[in-house]
Coordinates of N, CA, C and O in Angstrom, one line a residue:
M16 N 80.1 116.0 88.3 CA 79.6 115.9 89.6 C 78.2 116.5 89.6 O 77.9 117.4 88.9
D17 N 77.3 115.8 90.4 CA 75.9 116.3 90.6 C 75.7 116.6 92.1 O 76.7 116.4 92.9
L18 N 74.5 117.0 92.4 CA 74.2 117.4 93.8 C 74.4 116.3 94.8 O 75.0 116.5 95.8
R19 N 74.0 115.1 94.4 CA 74.2 113.9 95.3 C 75.6 113.7 95.5 O 76.1 113.5 96.7
Q20 N 76.4 113.7 94.5 CA 77.9 113.5 94.6 C 78.5 114.6 95.5 O 79.4 114.3 96.3
F21 N 78.1 115.8 95.3 CA 78.6 116.9 96.1 C 78.3 116.7 97.6 O 79.2 116.8 98.4
N22 N 77.1 116.4 97.9 CA 76.7 116.1 99.3 C 77.4 114.9 99.9 O 77.8 114.9 101.0
D23 N 77.6 113.9 99.0 CA 78.4 112.7 99.5 C 79.8 113.2 99.8 O 80.4 112.7 100.7
Y24 N 80.4 114.0 98.9 CA 81.7 114.5 99.1 C 81.8 115.3 100.5 O 82.8 115.1 101.2
L25 N 80.8 116.1 100.8 CA 80.8 116.8 102.0 C 80.8 115.8 103.2 O 81.5 116.0 104.2
Q26 N 80.0 114.8 103.1 CA 79.9 113.8 104.2 C 81.3 113.1 104.3 O 81.8 112.9 105.4
T27 N 81.9 112.7 103.2 CA 83.1 111.9 103.2 C 84.3 112.8 103.8 O 85.1 112.3 104.5
H28 N 84.3 114.0 103.5 CA 85.3 114.9 103.9 C 85.0 115.8 105.1 O 85.6 116.8 105.4
E29 N 84.0 115.3 105.9 CA 83.6 116.0 107.1 C 83.3 117.5 106.9 O 83.7 118.3 107.7
G30 N 82.7 117.8 105.7 CA 82.4 119.2 105.4 C 83.5 120.0 104.8 O 83.3 121.2 104.4
Y31 N 84.7 119.5 104.8 CA 85.9 120.3 104.3 C 85.8 120.3 102.7 O 85.7 119.3 102.1
I32 N 85.8 121.5 102.2 CA 85.7 121.7 100.8 C 87.1 122.2 100.2 O 87.5 123.3 100.6
D33 N 87.7 121.4 99.4 CA 89.0 121.8 98.8 C 88.6 122.3 97.4 O 88.1 121.5 96.6
F34 N 88.8 123.6 97.1 CA 88.4 124.2 95.9 C 89.3 123.8 94.7 O 90.2 124.6 94.3
S35 N 89.2 122.6 94.2 CA 90.0 122.1 93.1 C 89.1 121.2 92.3 O 88.1 120.6 92.7
G36 N 89.5 121.1 91.0 CA 88.9 120.1 90.1 C 87.4 120.2 90.0 O 86.8 121.3 89.9
E37 N 86.7 119.0 90.0 CA 85.3 119.0 89.8 C 84.5 119.6 90.9 O 83.4 120.0 90.6
V38 N 85.0 119.6 92.1 CA 84.2 120.3 93.2 C 84.1 121.8 92.9 O 83.1 122.4 93.0
R39 N 85.2 122.4 92.5 CA 85.3 123.8 92.2 C 84.3 124.0 91.0 O 83.5 125.0 91.0
D40 N 84.4 123.2 89.9 CA 83.6 123.4 88.7 C 82.1 123.3 89.0 O 81.3 124.1 88.6
F41 N 81.8 122.3 89.9 CA 80.4 122.1 90.2 C 79.9 123.3 91.0 O 78.8 123.9 90.7
M42 N 80.7 123.8 92.0 CA 80.2 124.9 92.8 C 80.1 126.2 92.0 O 79.1 126.9 92.1
H43 N 81.0 126.4 91.0 CA 80.9 127.6 90.1 C 79.6 127.5 89.3 O 78.9 128.5 89.1
A44 N 79.3 126.3 88.8 CA 78.0 126.1 88.0 C 76.8 126.4 88.9 O 75.9 127.1 88.4
M45 N 76.8 125.9 90.1 CA 75.7 126.2 91.0 C 75.6 127.6 91.4 O 74.4 128.2 91.4
V46 N 76.7 128.3 91.6 CA 76.7 129.8 91.9 C 76.1 130.5 90.7 O 75.2 131.4 90.9
A47 N 76.5 130.2 89.5 CA 75.9 130.8 88.3 C 74.4 130.7 88.2 O 73.7 131.6 87.9
E48 N 73.9 129.4 88.4 CA 72.5 129.2 88.3 C 71.8 129.9 89.4 O 70.7 130.5 89.2
A49 N 72.3 129.9 90.6 CA 71.6 130.6 91.7 C 71.6 132.1 91.5 O 70.6 132.8 91.7
Q50 N 72.7 132.7 90.9 CA 72.7 134.1 90.6 C 71.7 134.4 89.5 O 71.0 135.5 89.6
R51 N 71.6 133.6 88.5 CA 70.6 133.8 87.5 C 69.2 133.8 88.0 O 68.4 134.7 87.7
I52 N 68.8 132.8 88.8 CA 67.5 132.7 89.4 C 67.2 133.9 90.4 O 66.1 134.5 90.3
T53 N 68.1 134.2 91.3 CA 67.9 135.2 92.2 C 67.8 136.6 91.6 O 67.1 137.5 92.0
S54 N 68.6 136.8 90.5 CA 68.5 138.0 89.7 C 67.1 138.2 89.1 O 66.5 139.3 89.1
E55 N 66.6 137.1 88.6 CA 65.2 137.1 88.1 C 64.2 137.5 89.2 O 63.3 138.3 89.0
I56 N 64.3 136.8 90.3 CA 63.4 137.1 91.4 C 63.5 138.6 91.9 O 62.5 139.2 92.1
N57 N 64.7 139.1 91.9 CA 64.9 140.4 92.5 C 64.8 141.6 91.5 O 64.7 142.7 91.9
S58 N 64.7 141.3 90.2 CA 64.7 142.4 89.2 C 63.4 143.0 88.9 O 63.4 144.2 88.3
S59 N 62.3 142.4 89.2 CA 61.0 143.0 88.9 C 59.9 142.4 89.7 O 60.1 141.5 90.4
Y60 N 58.7 143.0 89.6 CA 57.6 142.5 90.3 C 57.2 141.1 89.8 O 57.2 140.9 88.6
H61 N 56.8 140.2 90.8 CA 56.3 138.9 90.4 C 55.1 138.6 91.3 O 55.2 138.9 92.5
S62 N 54.1 137.9 90.8 CA 53.0 137.4 91.7 C 53.6 136.4 92.7 O 54.7 135.8 92.4
M63 N 52.8 136.1 93.7 CA 53.3 135.1 94.7 C 53.4 133.7 94.0 O 54.4 133.0 94.3
E64 N 52.6 133.4 93.0 CA 52.7 132.2 92.3 C 54.0 132.1 91.5 O 54.7 131.1 91.4
E65 N 54.3 133.3 90.8 CA 55.6 133.3 90.1 C 56.8 133.2 91.0 O 57.8 132.5 90.6
L66 N 56.7 133.9 92.1 CA 57.8 133.8 93.1 C 58.0 132.3 93.6 O 59.1 131.8 93.7
R67 N 56.9 131.6 93.9 CA 57.0 130.2 94.3 C 57.6 129.4 93.2 O 58.4 128.5 93.5
E68 N 57.3 129.6 91.9 CA 57.9 128.9 90.8 C 59.4 129.2 90.7 O 60.2 128.2 90.5
L69 N 59.8 130.4 90.8 CA 61.2 130.8 90.7 C 62.0 130.2 91.9 O 63.1 129.7 91.7
M70 N 61.4 130.3 93.1 CA 62.1 129.7 94.3 C 62.1 128.1 94.1 O 63.1 127.5 94.5
S71 N 61.1 127.5 93.5 CA 61.2 126.1 93.3 C 62.3 125.7 92.3 O 63.0 124.7 92.5
Q72 N 62.6 126.6 91.3 CA 63.7 126.4 90.4 C 65.0 126.5 91.2 O 65.9 125.7 91.0
L73 N 65.1 127.5 92.1 CA 66.3 127.7 92.9 C 66.6 126.5 93.8 O 67.7 126.0 93.8
V74 N 65.6 126.0 94.5 CA 65.9 124.9 95.4 C 65.8 123.5 94.8 O 66.3 122.5 95.3
G75 N 65.2 123.4 93.6 CA 65.2 122.2 92.8 C 64.1 121.2 93.1 O 64.1 120.1 92.7
Y76 N 63.0 121.7 93.7 CA 61.8 120.9 93.9 C 60.6 121.9 94.0 O 60.8 123.1 94.3
T77 N 59.4 121.4 93.9 CA 58.2 122.2 94.0 C 57.9 122.6 95.4 O 57.7 121.7 96.3
L78 N 57.8 123.9 95.7 CA 57.4 124.4 97.0 C 55.9 124.3 97.1 O 55.2 124.5 96.1
D79 N 55.4 124.2 98.4 CA 53.9 124.1 98.6 C 53.3 125.4 98.4 O 53.9 126.5 98.4
S80 N 51.9 125.4 98.2 CA 51.2 126.6 97.9 C 51.2 127.6 99.1 O 50.8 128.8 99.0
G81 N 51.6 127.1 100.3 CA 51.6 128.0 101.5 C 52.9 128.8 101.6 O 53.0 129.6 102.5
F82 N 53.9 128.5 100.7 CA 55.1 129.3 100.8 C 54.9 130.7 100.4 O 54.2 131.0 99.4
R83 N 55.6 131.6 101.2 CA 55.5 133.1 100.9 C 56.9 133.7 100.9 O 57.7 133.3 101.8
L84 N 57.2 134.6 100.0 CA 58.5 135.3 99.9 C 58.2 136.7 99.6 O 57.5 137.1 98.7
F85 N 58.9 137.6 100.3 CA 59.0 139.0 100.0 C 60.4 139.3 99.5 O 61.4 139.2 100.3
P86 N 60.7 139.5 98.2 CA 62.0 139.7 97.7 C 62.6 141.0 98.2 O 61.8 141.9 98.7
P87 N 63.9 141.2 98.1 CA 64.8 140.4 97.4 C 65.3 139.2 98.3 O 65.1 139.2 99.5
I88 N 65.9 138.3 97.7 CA 66.5 137.1 98.3 C 67.8 136.8 97.7 O 68.0 137.1 96.5
Y89 N 68.8 136.3 98.4 CA 70.1 136.0 97.9 C 70.5 134.6 98.3 O 70.3 134.2 99.4
S90 N 71.1 133.9 97.4 CA 71.6 132.6 97.6 C 72.8 132.4 96.7 O 72.8 132.8 95.5
D91 N 73.8 131.7 97.2 CA 75.0 131.5 96.4 C 75.2 130.0 96.0 O 76.2 129.6 95.5
F92 N 74.1 129.2 96.2 CA 74.1 127.8 95.8 C 72.7 127.4 95.5 O 72.5 126.9 94.3
G93 N 71.8 127.4 96.4 CA 70.3 127.2 96.1 C 69.8 125.8 96.3 O 68.8 125.6 97.0
K94 N 70.5 124.8 95.8 CA 70.0 123.5 95.8 C 70.1 122.7 97.1 O 69.6 121.6 97.3
N95 N 70.8 123.3 98.1 CA 70.8 122.7 99.4 C 70.0 123.4 100.5 O 70.2 123.4 101.6
I96 N 68.9 124.1 100.0 CA 67.9 124.7 100.8 C 66.7 123.8 100.8 O 66.2 123.5 99.7
H97 N 66.2 123.4 102.0 CA 65.1 122.5 102.1 C 64.0 123.3 102.9 O 64.3 123.5 104.1
I98 N 62.9 123.6 102.3 CA 61.9 124.4 103.0 C 60.6 123.6 103.2 O 60.1 123.0 102.2
G99 N 60.1 123.6 104.4 CA 58.9 122.9 104.7 C 57.7 123.6 104.2 O 57.8 124.6 103.4
Q100 N 56.5 123.2 104.7 CA 55.3 123.8 104.3 C 54.9 125.1 105.1 O 55.3 125.2 106.3
N101 N 54.2 126.0 104.4 CA 53.7 127.2 105.1 C 54.8 128.1 105.7 O 54.7 128.5 106.8
V102 N 55.9 128.2 105.0 CA 57.1 129.0 105.4 C 57.0 130.4 104.8 O 56.6 130.6 103.7
F103 N 57.3 131.4 105.6 CA 57.4 132.8 105.2 C 58.8 133.3 105.3 O 59.4 133.2 106.4
I104 N 59.3 133.9 104.2 CA 60.6 134.5 104.2 C 60.5 136.0 103.8 O 60.0 136.3 102.7
N105 N 60.9 136.9 104.7 CA 60.8 138.3 104.5 C 62.0 138.8 103.6 O 62.9 138.0 103.3
S106 N 62.0 140.0 103.3 CA 62.9 140.6 102.3 C 64.3 140.7 102.8 O 64.6 140.9 104.0
G107 N 65.3 140.5 101.9 CA 66.7 140.7 102.1 C 67.4 139.6 102.7 O 68.6 139.7 103.2
C108 N 66.9 138.4 102.8 CA 67.5 137.2 103.5 C 68.6 136.7 102.6 O 68.5 136.7 101.3
C109 N 69.7 136.2 103.2 CA 70.8 135.6 102.5 C 71.0 134.1 102.9 O 71.1 133.8 104.1
F110 N 71.1 133.3 101.9 CA 71.2 131.8 102.2 C 72.5 131.3 101.6 O 72.7 131.2 100.4
Q111 N 73.5 131.1 102.4 CA 74.8 130.5 102.0 C 74.6 129.0 102.3 O 74.9 128.6 103.4
D112 N 74.1 128.3 101.4 CA 73.5 126.9 101.7 C 74.4 125.7 101.2 O 73.9 124.6 101.2
Q113 N 75.6 125.9 100.9 CA 76.4 124.8 100.5 C 76.4 123.6 101.5 O 76.3 122.5 101.1
G114 N 76.4 124.0 102.8 CA 76.4 123.0 103.8 C 75.0 122.4 104.1 O 74.9 121.4 104.9
G115 N 74.0 123.0 103.6 CA 72.6 122.6 103.8 C 71.8 123.4 104.8 O 72.3 123.7 105.9
I116 N 70.7 123.8 104.4 CA 69.8 124.6 105.3 C 68.4 123.9 105.2 O 67.8 123.8 104.2
E117 N 67.9 123.5 106.4 CA 66.6 122.9 106.5 C 65.7 123.9 107.3 O 66.1 124.3 108.4
I118 N 64.6 124.3 106.7 CA 63.6 125.2 107.4 C 62.3 124.4 107.6 O 61.7 124.0 106.6
G119 N 62.0 124.1 108.8 CA 60.8 123.3 109.1 C 59.5 124.0 108.8 O 59.4 125.2 108.6
D120 N 58.4 123.2 108.8 CA 57.1 123.7 108.6 C 56.7 124.9 109.5 O 57.1 124.9 110.7
G121 N 56.0 125.9 108.9 CA 55.5 127.0 109.7 C 56.5 128.0 110.2 O 56.2 128.9 111.0
C122 N 57.7 128.0 109.7 CA 58.7 129.0 110.1 C 58.5 130.3 109.6 O 58.0 130.5 108.4
L123 N 58.8 131.3 110.3 CA 58.8 132.7 109.9 C 60.2 133.3 110.0 O 60.8 133.3 111.0
I124 N 60.7 133.8 108.8 CA 62.0 134.3 108.7 C 61.9 135.8 108.5 O 61.4 136.3 107.5
G125 N 62.5 136.6 109.4 CA 62.4 138.1 109.4 C 63.3 138.7 108.3 O 64.1 138.0 107.6
H126 N 63.2 140.0 108.2 CA 64.0 140.8 107.3 C 65.5 140.5 107.5 O 66.0 140.5 108.6
Q127 N 66.2 140.4 106.4 CA 67.7 140.4 106.3 C 68.4 139.4 107.2 O 69.4 139.6 107.8
V128 N 67.7 138.2 107.4 CA 68.4 137.1 108.2 C 69.5 136.5 107.3 O 69.3 136.3 106.1
V129 N 70.6 136.1 107.9 CA 71.7 135.5 107.3 C 71.8 134.0 107.8 O 71.9 133.8 109.0
F130 N 71.8 133.1 106.8 CA 72.1 131.7 107.1 C 73.4 131.4 106.5 O 73.6 131.3 105.3
A131 N 74.4 131.2 107.4 CA 75.8 131.0 106.9 C 76.3 129.5 107.2 O 76.5 129.2 108.4
T132 N 76.4 128.7 106.2 CA 76.8 127.3 106.5 C 78.3 127.1 106.3 O 78.7 125.9 106.4
L133 N 79.0 128.1 105.9 CA 80.4 127.9 105.6 C 81.3 128.7 106.5 O 81.0 129.9 106.9
N134 N 82.4 128.2 106.9 CA 83.5 128.9 107.6 C 84.8 128.7 106.7 O 84.9 127.7 106.0
H135 N 85.7 129.6 106.8 CA 87.0 129.4 106.2 C 87.9 128.7 107.2 O 87.8 128.8 108.4
D136 N 88.9 128.0 106.7 CA 89.9 127.4 107.5 C 90.7 128.5 108.2 O 91.0 129.5 107.7
L137 N 91.0 128.2 109.5 CA 91.8 129.2 110.3 C 93.2 129.3 109.8 O 93.9 130.3 110.0
D138 N 93.8 128.2 109.3 CA 95.2 128.2 108.8 C 95.3 129.2 107.6 O 94.6 129.0 106.6
P139 N 96.1 130.2 107.7 CA 96.2 131.2 106.6 C 96.6 130.6 105.3 O 96.2 131.1 104.2
L140 N 97.4 129.5 105.3 CA 97.8 128.8 104.1 C 96.6 128.0 103.4 O 96.7 127.7 102.2
K141 N 95.6 127.7 104.2 CA 94.4 127.0 103.7 C 93.1 127.8 103.7 O 92.1 127.3 103.5
R142 N 93.3 129.1 104.0 CA 92.1 129.9 104.2 C 91.1 130.0 103.0 O 89.9 130.3 103.2
G143 N 91.6 129.7 101.8 CA 90.7 129.8 100.7 C 89.7 128.6 100.6 O 88.8 128.6 99.9
N144 N 90.0 127.6 101.4 CA 89.1 126.4 101.5 C 88.0 126.7 102.5 O 88.1 127.6 103.4
N145 N 86.9 125.9 102.4 CA 85.8 126.1 103.3 C 85.5 124.8 104.1 O 85.8 123.7 103.7
I146 N 84.8 125.0 105.2 CA 84.3 123.9 106.0 C 82.8 124.2 106.1 O 82.3 125.2 106.6
A147 N 82.0 123.2 105.6 CA 80.5 123.3 105.6 C 79.9 122.6 106.7 O 80.3 121.4 107.0
R148 N 78.9 123.2 107.3 CA 78.1 122.5 108.4 C 76.6 122.9 108.2 O 76.3 124.1 107.9
P149 N 75.7 122.0 108.3 CA 74.3 122.3 108.1 C 73.7 123.2 109.2 O 74.1 123.2 110.3
I150 N 72.6 123.8 108.8 CA 71.8 124.6 109.7 C 70.4 124.0 109.6 O 69.9 123.7 108.5
K151 N 69.8 123.7 110.8 CA 68.5 123.1 110.8 C 67.5 123.9 111.7 O 67.8 124.1 112.9
L152 N 66.4 124.3 111.2 CA 65.3 124.9 112.0 C 64.2 123.9 112.1 O 63.7 123.4 111.1
G153 N 63.7 123.7 113.3 CA 62.5 122.9 113.5 C 61.3 123.5 113.0 O 61.3 124.5 112.3
K154 N 60.2 123.0 113.5 CA 58.9 123.5 113.1 C 58.5 124.8 113.9 O 58.9 124.9 115.0
N155 N 57.8 125.7 113.2 CA 57.3 126.9 113.8 C 58.4 127.8 114.5 O 58.1 128.4 115.6
V156 N 59.5 127.9 114.0 CA 60.6 128.7 114.5 C 60.4 130.1 113.9 O 60.0 130.3 112.8
W157 N 60.6 131.1 114.8 CA 60.5 132.5 114.4 C 61.9 133.1 114.5 O 62.4 133.2 115.6
V158 N 62.4 133.6 113.4 CA 63.8 134.2 113.3 C 63.6 135.7 113.1 O 63.1 136.1 112.0
G159 N 63.9 136.5 114.1 CA 63.8 138.0 114.0 C 64.7 138.6 113.0 O 65.7 138.1 112.6
A160 N 64.4 139.8 112.6 CA 65.1 140.6 111.6 C 66.6 140.7 112.0 O 67.0 140.9 113.1
H161 N 67.5 140.6 111.0 CA 68.9 140.8 111.1 C 69.6 139.8 111.9 O 70.8 140.0 112.3
A162 N 69.0 138.7 112.2 CA 69.7 137.6 113.0 C 70.6 136.9 112.0 O 70.4 136.9 110.8
T163 N 71.6 136.3 112.6 CA 72.6 135.5 111.8 C 72.7 134.1 112.5 O 72.9 134.0 113.7
I164 N 72.5 133.1 111.7 CA 72.6 131.7 112.1 C 73.9 131.1 111.5 O 74.0 131.1 110.3
L165 N 74.7 130.7 112.4 CA 76.1 130.2 112.0 C 76.1 128.7 111.7 O 75.2 128.0 112.1
P166 N 77.2 128.2 111.0 CA 77.3 126.8 110.6 C 77.1 125.8 111.8 O 77.6 126.1 112.9
G167 N 76.4 124.8 111.5 CA 76.3 123.7 112.4 C 75.2 123.8 113.5 O 75.0 123.0 114.3
V168 N 74.4 124.9 113.4 CA 73.4 125.2 114.5 C 72.1 124.5 114.1 O 71.6 124.5 113.0
T169 N 71.5 123.9 115.2 CA 70.1 123.3 115.1 C 69.2 124.1 116.1 O 69.6 124.3 117.2
I170 N 68.1 124.6 115.6 CA 67.1 125.3 116.4 C 65.9 124.5 116.5 O 65.3 124.1 115.6
G171 N 65.5 124.3 117.8 CA 64.4 123.4 118.1 C 63.0 124.0 117.8 O 62.9 125.2 117.6
D172 N 62.0 123.1 117.7 CA 60.7 123.5 117.4 C 60.2 124.6 118.3 O 60.4 124.6 119.5
G173 N 59.5 125.6 117.7 CA 58.9 126.6 118.4 C 59.8 127.7 119.0 O 59.3 128.6 119.7
A174 N 61.1 127.6 118.8 CA 62.0 128.6 119.3 C 61.9 129.9 118.7 O 61.3 130.0 117.5
V175 N 62.3 131.0 119.3 CA 62.3 132.3 118.8 C 63.7 132.9 118.9 O 64.4 132.8 119.9
I176 N 64.2 133.4 117.8 CA 65.5 134.0 117.7 C 65.3 135.5 117.6 O 64.7 136.0 116.6
A177 N 65.7 136.3 118.6 CA 65.5 137.7 118.7 C 66.2 138.4 117.5 O 67.2 138.0 117.0
A178 N 65.6 139.6 117.2 CA 66.3 140.4 116.1 C 67.7 140.7 116.5 O 68.0 141.0 117.6
G179 N 68.6 140.6 115.5 CA 70.0 140.9 115.7 C 70.8 139.9 116.4 O 72.0 140.1 116.5
A180 N 70.3 138.8 116.8 CA 71.0 137.8 117.5 C 72.0 137.1 116.5 O 71.8 137.0 115.3
V181 N 73.1 136.6 117.1 CA 74.1 135.8 116.4 C 74.1 134.5 117.0 O 74.6 134.3 118.2
V182 N 73.5 133.5 116.4 CA 73.3 132.1 116.9 C 74.5 131.2 116.5 O 74.6 130.9 115.4
N183 N 75.3 130.9 117.5 CA 76.5 130.1 117.2 C 76.4 128.7 117.9 O 77.3 127.9 117.8
K184 N 75.3 128.4 118.7 CA 75.1 127.2 119.4 C 73.7 126.7 119.2 O 72.8 127.5 118.9
D185 N 73.4 125.4 119.4 CA 72.1 124.9 119.2 C 71.1 125.6 120.2 O 71.5 126.0 121.3
V186 N 69.9 125.7 119.8 CA 68.8 126.3 120.6 C 67.8 125.3 120.9 O 67.2 124.6 120.0
P187 N 67.4 125.1 122.2 CA 66.4 124.1 122.5 C 65.0 124.5 122.0 O 64.7 125.7 121.8
P188 N 64.1 123.5 121.9 CA 62.7 123.8 121.6 C 62.1 124.8 122.6 O 62.5 124.8 123.8
L189 N 61.3 125.7 122.1 CA 60.5 126.7 122.9 C 61.4 127.7 123.6 O 60.9 128.3 124.5
A190 N 62.7 127.8 123.2 CA 63.5 128.8 123.9 C 63.5 130.1 123.1 O 63.3 130.1 121.9
V191 N 63.6 131.2 123.8 CA 63.8 132.6 123.2 C 65.2 132.9 123.5 O 65.7 133.0 124.6
V192 N 66.0 133.2 122.4 CA 67.4 133.6 122.5 C 67.6 134.9 121.9 O 66.9 135.3 120.9
G193 N 68.6 135.6 122.4 CA 69.0 136.9 121.8 C 70.4 137.3 122.2 O 71.0 136.7 123.2
G194 N 71.0 138.3 121.6 CA 72.3 138.8 121.9 C 73.4 138.3 121.0 O 73.1 137.5 120.0
V195 N 74.6 138.7 121.3 CA 75.8 138.4 120.5 C 76.9 137.9 121.5 O 77.4 138.8 122.2
P196 N 77.2 136.6 121.5 CA 76.5 135.5 120.9 C 75.1 135.3 121.6 O 74.9 135.7 122.8
A197 N 74.2 134.6 120.9 CA 72.9 134.4 121.5 C 72.9 133.6 122.7 O 73.6 132.6 122.8
K198 N 72.1 134.0 123.7 CA 71.9 133.2 124.9 C 70.4 133.1 125.2 O 69.6 133.9 124.7
I199 N 70.0 132.1 126.0 CA 68.6 131.9 126.3 C 68.2 133.0 127.2 O 68.7 133.2 128.2
L200 N 67.1 133.7 126.8 CA 66.5 134.7 127.6 C 65.3 134.2 128.4 O 65.1 134.7 129.5
K201 N 64.6 133.3 127.8 CA 63.5 132.7 128.6 C 63.0 131.5 127.7 O 63.4 131.3 126.6
T202 N 62.0 130.8 128.3 CA 61.4 129.7 127.6 C 59.9 130.0 127.5 O 59.3 130.7 128.3
I203 N 59.3 129.5 126.4 CA 57.9 129.6 126.2 C 57.2 128.5 126.9 O 57.6 127.3 126.8
Y204 N 56.1 128.8 127.7 CA 55.4 127.8 128.5 C 56.1 127.5 129.8 O 57.1 127.1 130.0

């Protein structure tokens, strides 16, 4: 199984991941690679150019020269993270990206933000399986420190996610949201 086949599998199975056979083997291989790369990123000082190269290895394509990262960073998959141009990711962020994470151009990601694209099945007999849903951030989104973005959420262009918010529903463009669960506090303009 390769990344395209895995993503096709997610589409075909409506995000439901049954941890058996080649799906399990592929995910274990991706986890091992992501752990190796993030361990390298987090283990010592690297120049911004070196960090960009290591992050490019993690995501599987070359990031633009405007990408900035303050380590540490954590990812348990890596290859389903899609980062636009001129993105800044602050320290301690966690990317659970099996379901796909898209970060638009110009986004600012605060300290220790969590992107969680997986949920466990509610049925106790199937709880070991996962349901994957993508997370999408539009352009110029600002995500405050310690925010958590949950599976299936789309955040519109120019929106602001307040520090500590738990975002479980879509956020319209230019909205400022905060709280647990996040609610619209105001709009910009």
